[in-house]
Tab-separated table of C-alpha atoms and ligand atoms in Angstrom:
chain	number	residue	atom	x	y	z
A	1	MET	CA	151.335	-22.021	-53.040
A	2	SER	CA	153.094	-18.675	-52.509
A	3	VAL	CA	156.709	-19.607	-52.998
A	4	GLY	CA	159.477	-17.501	-51.442
A	5	VAL	CA	159.413	-13.766	-50.846
A	6	THR	CA	158.450	-11.646	-53.779
A	7	THR	CA	158.792	-7.904	-54.076
A	8	LYS	CA	156.530	-7.704	-57.113
A	9	ALA	CA	152.900	-6.757	-56.688
A	10	PRO	CA	150.569	-9.765	-56.697
A	11	ILE	CA	149.123	-10.562	-60.106
A	12	VAL	CA	145.598	-10.690	-58.636
A	13	GLU	CA	144.544	-9.288	-55.308
A	14	PHE	CA	141.122	-9.022	-53.641
A	15	VAL	CA	141.104	-6.670	-50.673
A	16	ASP	CA	137.994	-6.979	-48.505
A	17	VAL	CA	135.819	-7.334	-51.617
A	18	GLY	CA	132.045	-7.528	-51.361
A	19	LYS	CA	129.421	-7.517	-54.094
A	20	THR	CA	125.741	-6.866	-53.492
A	21	PHE	CA	123.528	-6.979	-56.560
A	22	ASN	CA	120.508	-4.638	-56.681
A	23	ALA	CA	121.647	-2.970	-53.460
A	24	GLY	CA	118.982	-0.899	-51.719
A	25	THR	CA	116.085	-2.712	-53.447
A	26	ARG	CA	113.912	-5.638	-52.390
A	27	LYS	CA	115.980	-7.811	-54.731
A	28	SER	CA	119.198	-6.943	-52.909
A	29	PHE	CA	121.498	-9.988	-52.825
A	30	THR	CA	125.005	-10.215	-51.428
A	31	ALA	CA	126.893	-12.688	-53.602
A	32	ILE	CA	130.341	-12.307	-52.018
A	33	GLU	CA	131.530	-10.704	-48.811
A	34	GLN	CA	134.887	-9.892	-47.245
A	35	LEU	CA	136.780	-11.739	-49.912
A	36	ASP	CA	140.519	-11.418	-49.384
A	37	PHE	CA	143.189	-13.218	-51.340
A	38	SER	CA	146.401	-12.566	-53.135
A	39	ILE	CA	148.085	-14.521	-55.945
A	40	ASP	CA	151.799	-13.951	-56.460
A	41	ASP	CA	153.025	-12.994	-59.878
A	42	ARG	CA	155.067	-15.906	-61.194
A	43	PRO	CA	156.204	-14.794	-64.655
A	44	GLY	CA	157.131	-17.654	-66.910
A	45	VAL	CA	155.413	-20.149	-64.612
A	46	GLY	CA	151.883	-19.018	-63.800
A	47	GLU	CA	149.535	-20.875	-61.537
A	48	PHE	CA	146.251	-22.721	-61.916
A	49	ILE	CA	143.540	-22.062	-59.349
A	50	SER	CA	140.363	-24.150	-59.436
A	51	LEU	CA	137.347	-22.568	-57.795
A	52	ILE	CA	134.500	-24.801	-56.673
A	53	GLY	CA	131.525	-24.238	-54.379
A	54	PRO	CA	127.764	-24.565	-54.130
A	55	SER	CA	125.748	-23.100	-56.985
A	56	GLY	CA	125.131	-19.363	-56.556
A	57	CYS	CA	128.011	-18.829	-54.113
A	58	GLY	CA	129.616	-16.135	-56.254
A	59	LYS	CA	132.232	-18.050	-58.267
A	60	SER	CA	131.342	-16.364	-61.581
A	61	THR	CA	131.082	-13.052	-59.744
A	62	VAL	CA	134.739	-13.437	-58.706
A	63	LEU	CA	135.777	-14.070	-62.330
A	64	ASN	CA	133.657	-11.183	-63.598
A	65	LEU	CA	135.212	-8.805	-61.075
A	66	ILE	CA	138.717	-9.840	-62.173
A	67	GLN	CA	137.656	-9.376	-65.785
A	68	GLY	CA	136.119	-5.969	-65.011
A	69	PHE	CA	132.920	-7.065	-66.780
A	70	SER	CA	130.547	-4.078	-66.675
A	71	ASP	CA	127.428	-6.063	-65.583
A	72	VAL	CA	129.172	-6.959	-62.339
A	73	TYR	CA	132.057	-4.530	-61.887
A	74	PRO	CA	132.706	-2.558	-59.659
A	75	PRO	CA	132.510	-4.338	-56.318
A	76	THR	CA	130.200	-2.802	-53.712
A	77	ARG	CA	133.126	-2.589	-51.330
A	78	GLY	CA	136.831	-3.266	-51.299
A	79	GLU	CA	139.222	-3.313	-54.210
A	80	VAL	CA	140.233	-5.736	-56.962
A	81	ARG	CA	143.815	-5.179	-58.136
A	82	ILE	CA	145.837	-6.564	-61.026
A	83	HIS	CA	149.592	-6.119	-60.661
A	84	GLY	CA	148.895	-3.737	-57.763
A	85	THR	CA	146.627	-1.459	-59.823
A	86	LYS	CA	142.902	-1.168	-59.244
A	87	VAL	CA	140.850	-2.780	-62.018
A	88	VAL	CA	138.794	-0.223	-63.925
A	89	GLY	CA	137.436	-2.402	-66.731
A	90	PRO	CA	138.327	-5.235	-69.099
A	91	GLY	CA	141.833	-5.376	-70.555
A	92	ARG	CA	143.889	-7.413	-73.000
A	93	ASP	CA	145.906	-8.811	-70.095
A	94	ARG	CA	142.816	-10.852	-69.096
A	95	GLY	CA	140.949	-13.369	-71.236
A	96	MET	CA	137.685	-15.139	-70.451
A	97	ILE	CA	136.446	-18.518	-71.727
A	98	PHE	CA	132.753	-19.192	-71.091
A	99	GLN	CA	130.581	-22.308	-70.977
A	100	LYS	CA	128.625	-21.129	-74.018
A	101	TYR	CA	130.522	-21.100	-77.254
A	102	SER	CA	131.331	-17.463	-77.743
A	103	SER	CA	132.504	-17.452	-81.352
A	104	PHE	CA	131.010	-15.206	-84.019
A	105	PRO	CA	128.797	-17.430	-86.216
A	106	HIS	CA	129.427	-15.422	-89.404
A	107	LEU	CA	133.233	-15.647	-89.175
A	108	THR	CA	135.479	-18.576	-90.067
A	109	VAL	CA	137.636	-20.226	-87.406
A	110	LEU	CA	140.636	-18.232	-88.627
A	111	ARG	CA	138.779	-14.892	-88.549
A	112	ASN	CA	137.335	-15.721	-85.126
A	113	VAL	CA	140.802	-16.387	-83.744
A	114	ALA	CA	142.159	-13.265	-85.463
A	115	PHE	CA	139.380	-11.026	-84.156
A	116	GLY	CA	141.093	-9.840	-80.958
A	117	LEU	CA	144.367	-9.213	-82.769
A	118	GLU	CA	142.619	-7.270	-85.514
A	119	ILE	CA	140.780	-4.900	-83.194
A	120	ASN	CA	144.067	-4.258	-81.357
A	121	ARG	CA	146.115	-4.195	-84.544
A	122	GLU	CA	147.329	-0.590	-84.188
A	123	GLN	CA	148.538	-1.009	-80.622
A	124	LEU	CA	150.139	-4.364	-81.404
A	125	GLY	CA	151.673	-3.217	-84.675
A	126	PHE	CA	151.107	-6.583	-86.391
A	127	SER	CA	151.005	-7.021	-90.158
A	128	ASP	CA	148.409	-9.243	-91.878
A	129	SER	CA	150.930	-12.044	-92.258
A	130	GLU	CA	151.990	-11.831	-88.594
A	131	ILE	CA	148.347	-12.045	-87.518
A	132	GLU	CA	147.751	-15.042	-89.771
A	133	HIS	CA	150.938	-16.720	-88.582
A	134	ARG	CA	150.043	-16.297	-84.884
A	135	CYS	CA	146.500	-17.506	-85.446
A	136	MET	CA	147.540	-20.566	-87.426
A	137	GLU	CA	150.046	-21.452	-84.704
A	138	LEU	CA	147.290	-21.353	-82.072
A	139	ILE	CA	144.762	-23.164	-84.294
A	140	GLU	CA	147.299	-25.966	-84.647
A	141	LYS	CA	148.005	-26.061	-80.918
A	142	VAL	CA	144.326	-26.467	-80.057
A	143	GLY	CA	144.044	-29.296	-82.602
A	144	LEU	CA	142.018	-27.495	-85.271
A	145	ALA	CA	144.511	-27.503	-88.141
A	146	GLY	CA	142.587	-28.087	-91.365
A	147	HIS	CA	139.414	-26.520	-89.947
A	148	GLU	CA	140.482	-22.881	-90.208
A	149	ARG	CA	138.162	-22.042	-93.142
A	150	LYS	CA	135.099	-23.603	-91.511
A	151	TYR	CA	132.333	-21.709	-89.727
A	152	PRO	CA	131.386	-22.486	-86.101
A	153	HIS	CA	128.162	-24.311	-87.084
A	154	GLN	CA	130.279	-26.807	-89.056
A	155	LEU	CA	132.148	-27.805	-85.876
A	156	SER	CA	131.306	-30.046	-82.919
A	157	GLY	CA	130.797	-28.574	-79.431
A	158	GLY	CA	134.308	-29.571	-78.368
A	159	GLN	CA	135.797	-28.038	-81.512
A	160	GLN	CA	133.854	-24.815	-80.931
A	161	GLN	CA	135.272	-24.630	-77.435
A	162	ARG	CA	138.747	-25.103	-78.938
A	163	VAL	CA	138.077	-22.024	-81.086
A	164	ALA	CA	137.124	-20.073	-77.944
A	165	ILE	CA	140.352	-21.198	-76.261
A	166	ALA	CA	142.439	-20.198	-79.286
A	167	ARG	CA	140.672	-16.813	-79.517
A	168	THR	CA	141.579	-16.096	-75.919
A	169	LEU	CA	145.142	-17.425	-75.900
A	170	VAL	CA	146.187	-15.751	-79.150
A	171	LEU	CA	146.266	-12.455	-77.229
A	172	LYS	CA	148.733	-13.954	-74.717
A	173	PRO	CA	146.829	-12.821	-71.631
A	174	SER	CA	148.668	-13.094	-68.309
A	175	ILE	CA	145.379	-14.037	-66.624
A	176	VAL	CA	142.956	-16.581	-68.081
A	177	LEU	CA	139.457	-16.878	-66.602
A	178	MET	CA	137.452	-20.005	-67.402
A	179	ASP	CA	133.829	-20.190	-66.306
A	180	GLU	CA	132.648	-23.816	-66.431
A	181	PRO	CA	134.158	-24.093	-69.896
A	182	PHE	CA	133.441	-27.794	-70.383
A	183	SER	CA	130.121	-28.312	-68.629
A	184	ALA	CA	128.114	-28.323	-71.875
A	185	LEU	CA	130.264	-31.114	-73.331
A	186	ASP	CA	129.777	-34.874	-73.153
A	187	GLU	CA	132.159	-36.788	-70.900
A	188	PRO	CA	134.680	-38.106	-73.476
A	189	THR	CA	134.950	-34.613	-75.007
A	190	ARG	CA	135.362	-33.157	-71.547
A	191	TYR	CA	138.365	-35.423	-70.945
A	192	ASP	CA	139.773	-34.354	-74.324
A	193	MET	CA	139.476	-30.722	-73.293
A	194	GLN	CA	141.102	-31.404	-69.919
A	195	ARG	CA	144.002	-33.037	-71.763
A	196	LEU	CA	144.277	-30.007	-74.035
A	197	ILE	CA	144.237	-27.490	-71.182
A	198	HIS	CA	146.709	-29.566	-69.180
A	199	ASP	CA	149.110	-29.654	-72.144
A	200	LEU	CA	148.583	-26.030	-73.158
A	201	TRP	CA	148.620	-24.095	-69.977
A	202	HIS	CA	152.231	-24.761	-68.963
A	203	GLU	CA	153.156	-23.319	-72.318
A	204	VAL	CA	150.847	-20.355	-71.856
A	205	GLN	CA	152.480	-19.477	-68.528
A	206	ALA	CA	149.431	-17.592	-67.329
A	207	THR	CA	147.629	-17.398	-64.027
A	208	VAL	CA	144.437	-19.349	-64.614
A	209	PHE	CA	141.190	-19.287	-62.629
A	210	LEU	CA	138.874	-22.178	-63.455
A	211	VAL	CA	135.314	-22.340	-62.136
A	212	THR	CA	134.001	-25.881	-62.335
A	213	HIS	CA	131.348	-28.119	-60.801
A	214	SER	CA	133.588	-31.148	-61.131
A	215	ILE	CA	135.823	-31.861	-58.132
A	216	SER	CA	137.826	-34.326	-60.195
A	217	GLU	CA	138.401	-31.710	-62.913
A	218	ALA	CA	139.362	-29.111	-60.282
A	219	VAL	CA	141.952	-31.481	-58.802
A	220	TYR	CA	143.246	-32.700	-62.164
A	221	LEU	CA	143.855	-29.232	-63.561
A	222	GLY	CA	144.501	-27.137	-60.458
A	223	ASP	CA	147.727	-26.397	-58.599
A	224	ARG	CA	145.385	-25.088	-55.949
A	225	VAL	CA	141.736	-25.840	-55.259
A	226	TRP	CA	139.630	-23.335	-53.372
A	227	ILE	CA	136.176	-24.132	-52.034
A	228	MET	CA	133.830	-21.197	-51.618
A	229	THR	CA	131.163	-21.060	-48.916
A	230	PRO	CA	127.476	-20.601	-49.796
A	231	ALA	CA	126.571	-16.948	-50.555
A	232	PRO	CA	127.729	-14.569	-49.365
A	233	GLY	CA	130.725	-16.392	-50.730
A	234	ARG	CA	134.120	-16.411	-49.099
A	235	ILE	CA	137.022	-18.822	-49.419
A	236	GLY	CA	135.924	-21.609	-47.069
A	237	ALA	CA	138.821	-24.015	-47.637
A	238	THR	CA	142.019	-24.048	-49.634
A	239	PHE	CA	144.095	-26.927	-50.914
A	240	ASP	CA	147.325	-25.269	-51.960
A	241	ASP	CA	149.499	-28.315	-52.458
A	242	ILE	CA	147.570	-30.414	-54.913
A	243	VAL	CA	149.903	-33.037	-56.338
A	244	PRO	CA	150.248	-32.334	-60.061
A	245	PRO	CA	149.249	-35.143	-62.418
A	246	ARG	CA	152.304	-37.220	-63.213
A	247	ALA	CA	154.025	-36.383	-66.489
A	248	GLY	CA	151.731	-37.469	-69.255
A	249	GLY	CA	149.018	-38.184	-66.668
A	250	ASP	CA	145.916	-38.770	-68.722
A	251	PRO	CA	142.712	-37.419	-67.125
A	252	LEU	CA	140.912	-40.722	-67.690
A	253	LEU	CA	143.712	-42.933	-66.350
A	254	MET	CA	144.287	-40.511	-63.467
A	255	GLN	CA	140.846	-41.442	-62.092
A	256	GLU	CA	142.386	-44.737	-60.931
A	257	ASP	CA	145.615	-43.246	-59.544
A	258	PRO	CA	145.670	-43.716	-55.734
A	259	GLY	CA	147.229	-40.274	-55.054
A	260	PHE	CA	144.691	-38.599	-57.309
A	261	LYS	CA	141.777	-40.466	-55.741
A	262	GLU	CA	142.985	-39.484	-52.291
A	263	ALA	CA	143.207	-35.787	-53.280
A	264	VAL	CA	139.713	-35.872	-54.830
A	265	GLY	CA	138.389	-37.590	-51.692
A	266	ALA	CA	139.915	-34.970	-49.392
A	267	VAL	CA	138.414	-32.093	-51.397
A	268	ALA	CA	135.036	-33.873	-51.637
A	269	ARG	CA	134.884	-34.409	-47.860
A	270	ARG	CA	135.601	-30.732	-47.193
A	271	PHE	CA	133.071	-29.696	-49.844
A	272	SER	CA	130.469	-31.901	-48.267
A	273	ALA	CA	131.177	-30.458	-44.780
A	274	ILE	CA	130.709	-26.914	-46.148
A	275	GLU	CA	127.454	-27.962	-47.865
A	276	SER	CA	126.116	-29.647	-44.697
A	277	SER	CA	126.797	-26.578	-42.591
A	278	ARG	CA	124.759	-24.578	-45.107
A	279	ARG	CA	121.841	-27.020	-44.946
A	280	ALA	CA	121.984	-26.976	-41.148
A	281	SER	CA	121.817	-23.170	-41.071
A	282	GLU	CA	118.805	-22.967	-43.416
A	283	PRO	CA	115.354	-22.506	-41.813
A	284	GLY	CA	114.065	-25.998	-41.018
A	285	GLY	CA	117.567	-27.410	-41.646
A	286	GLU	CA	119.262	-30.246	-39.783
B	301	ADP	P1	128.055	-19.147	-59.049
B	301	ADP	O1	128.966	-18.870	-60.189
B	301	ADP	O2	128.783	-19.543	-57.807
B	301	ADP	O3	126.951	-20.121	-59.361
B	301	ADP	P2	127.273	-16.382	-59.450
B	301	ADP	O4	128.495	-15.610	-59.151
B	301	ADP	O5	126.909	-16.566	-60.874
B	301	ADP	O6	127.316	-17.763	-58.669
B	301	ADP	O7	126.025	-15.669	-58.767
B	301	ADP	C1	125.924	-15.459	-57.363
B	301	ADP	C2	124.586	-14.838	-57.101
B	301	ADP	O8	124.552	-13.500	-57.602
B	301	ADP	C3	123.418	-15.573	-57.783
B	301	ADP	O9	122.333	-15.624	-56.879
B	301	ADP	C4	123.084	-14.719	-58.974
B	301	ADP	O10	121.702	-14.776	-59.283
B	301	ADP	C5	123.469	-13.310	-58.511
B	301	ADP	N1	123.933	-12.518	-59.650
B	301	ADP	C6	125.026	-12.787	-60.416
B	301	ADP	N2	125.171	-11.841	-61.371
B	301	ADP	C7	124.146	-10.966	-61.217
B	301	ADP	C8	123.746	-9.765	-61.885
B	301	ADP	N3	124.461	-9.267	-62.915
B	301	ADP	N4	122.636	-9.139	-61.425
B	301	ADP	C9	121.925	-9.624	-60.392
B	301	ADP	N5	122.253	-10.733	-59.693
B	301	ADP	C10	123.351	-11.406	-60.108
């Protein structure tokens, strides 16, 4: 929730943003429309926003516009701003973690994690030993100590996703974008990853956007949960006061916590209402 009055520009701001793919052709499709929101900059604290919604409602489009990803950016209308400045393309201040493991297969874990630092080496002014030190610190934090000389194919899916997380966080981005990062993983591994993100992100102090299909994951990880409407996507409902998991709250044990169950139930009911209104508005719908 926006706390207090801040004079700083919001960290992320969407001003009347719309995105139509293939505009002016028969394939024209408006993924998002009139999207307006603003996230306060909370240095040293950050915030975790979970984005859920029906498939195809523009959730990834929102992340891609924040990232400035060239396949999607720019918006067809409106403006996306980071710290008050219009986004013009990708930047080191933003890091993306995808569902598919995005590591380079021919590089070791260590070299994968170092990659972003190495290509920015001149600007960052890091020596070889500083790069190695930073990478090893992150590799340890994501639970991959001892695996740093291995190649991605020698790791499990969960471990590969840990590499992707380390690769992103090593650059200390102020905004982290996660697009269904755990949906390719089996359930126990998914809980492991939720634990890891829960433990890591307070340390990272970033503003995080997580797109997920899992309402329980959205509630467990998010400070806020936003539900998008079917395309053209807008924010259909917001839950800005999600009760944080109790200290040490394990994602598996949390499933039985009455407060957690109640929060998941409330989000699920709203999600279902948004889905039903879509079905009712479809030709031949209810
Ligand atoms: P979600 O993440 O909510 O499932 P997306 O943001 O991925 O939805 O996509 C919303 C809609 O926009 C989908 O119908 C998708 O096919 C379309 N879309 C997304 N990216 C592109 C693109 N680069 N070119 C054309 N259409 C796209």
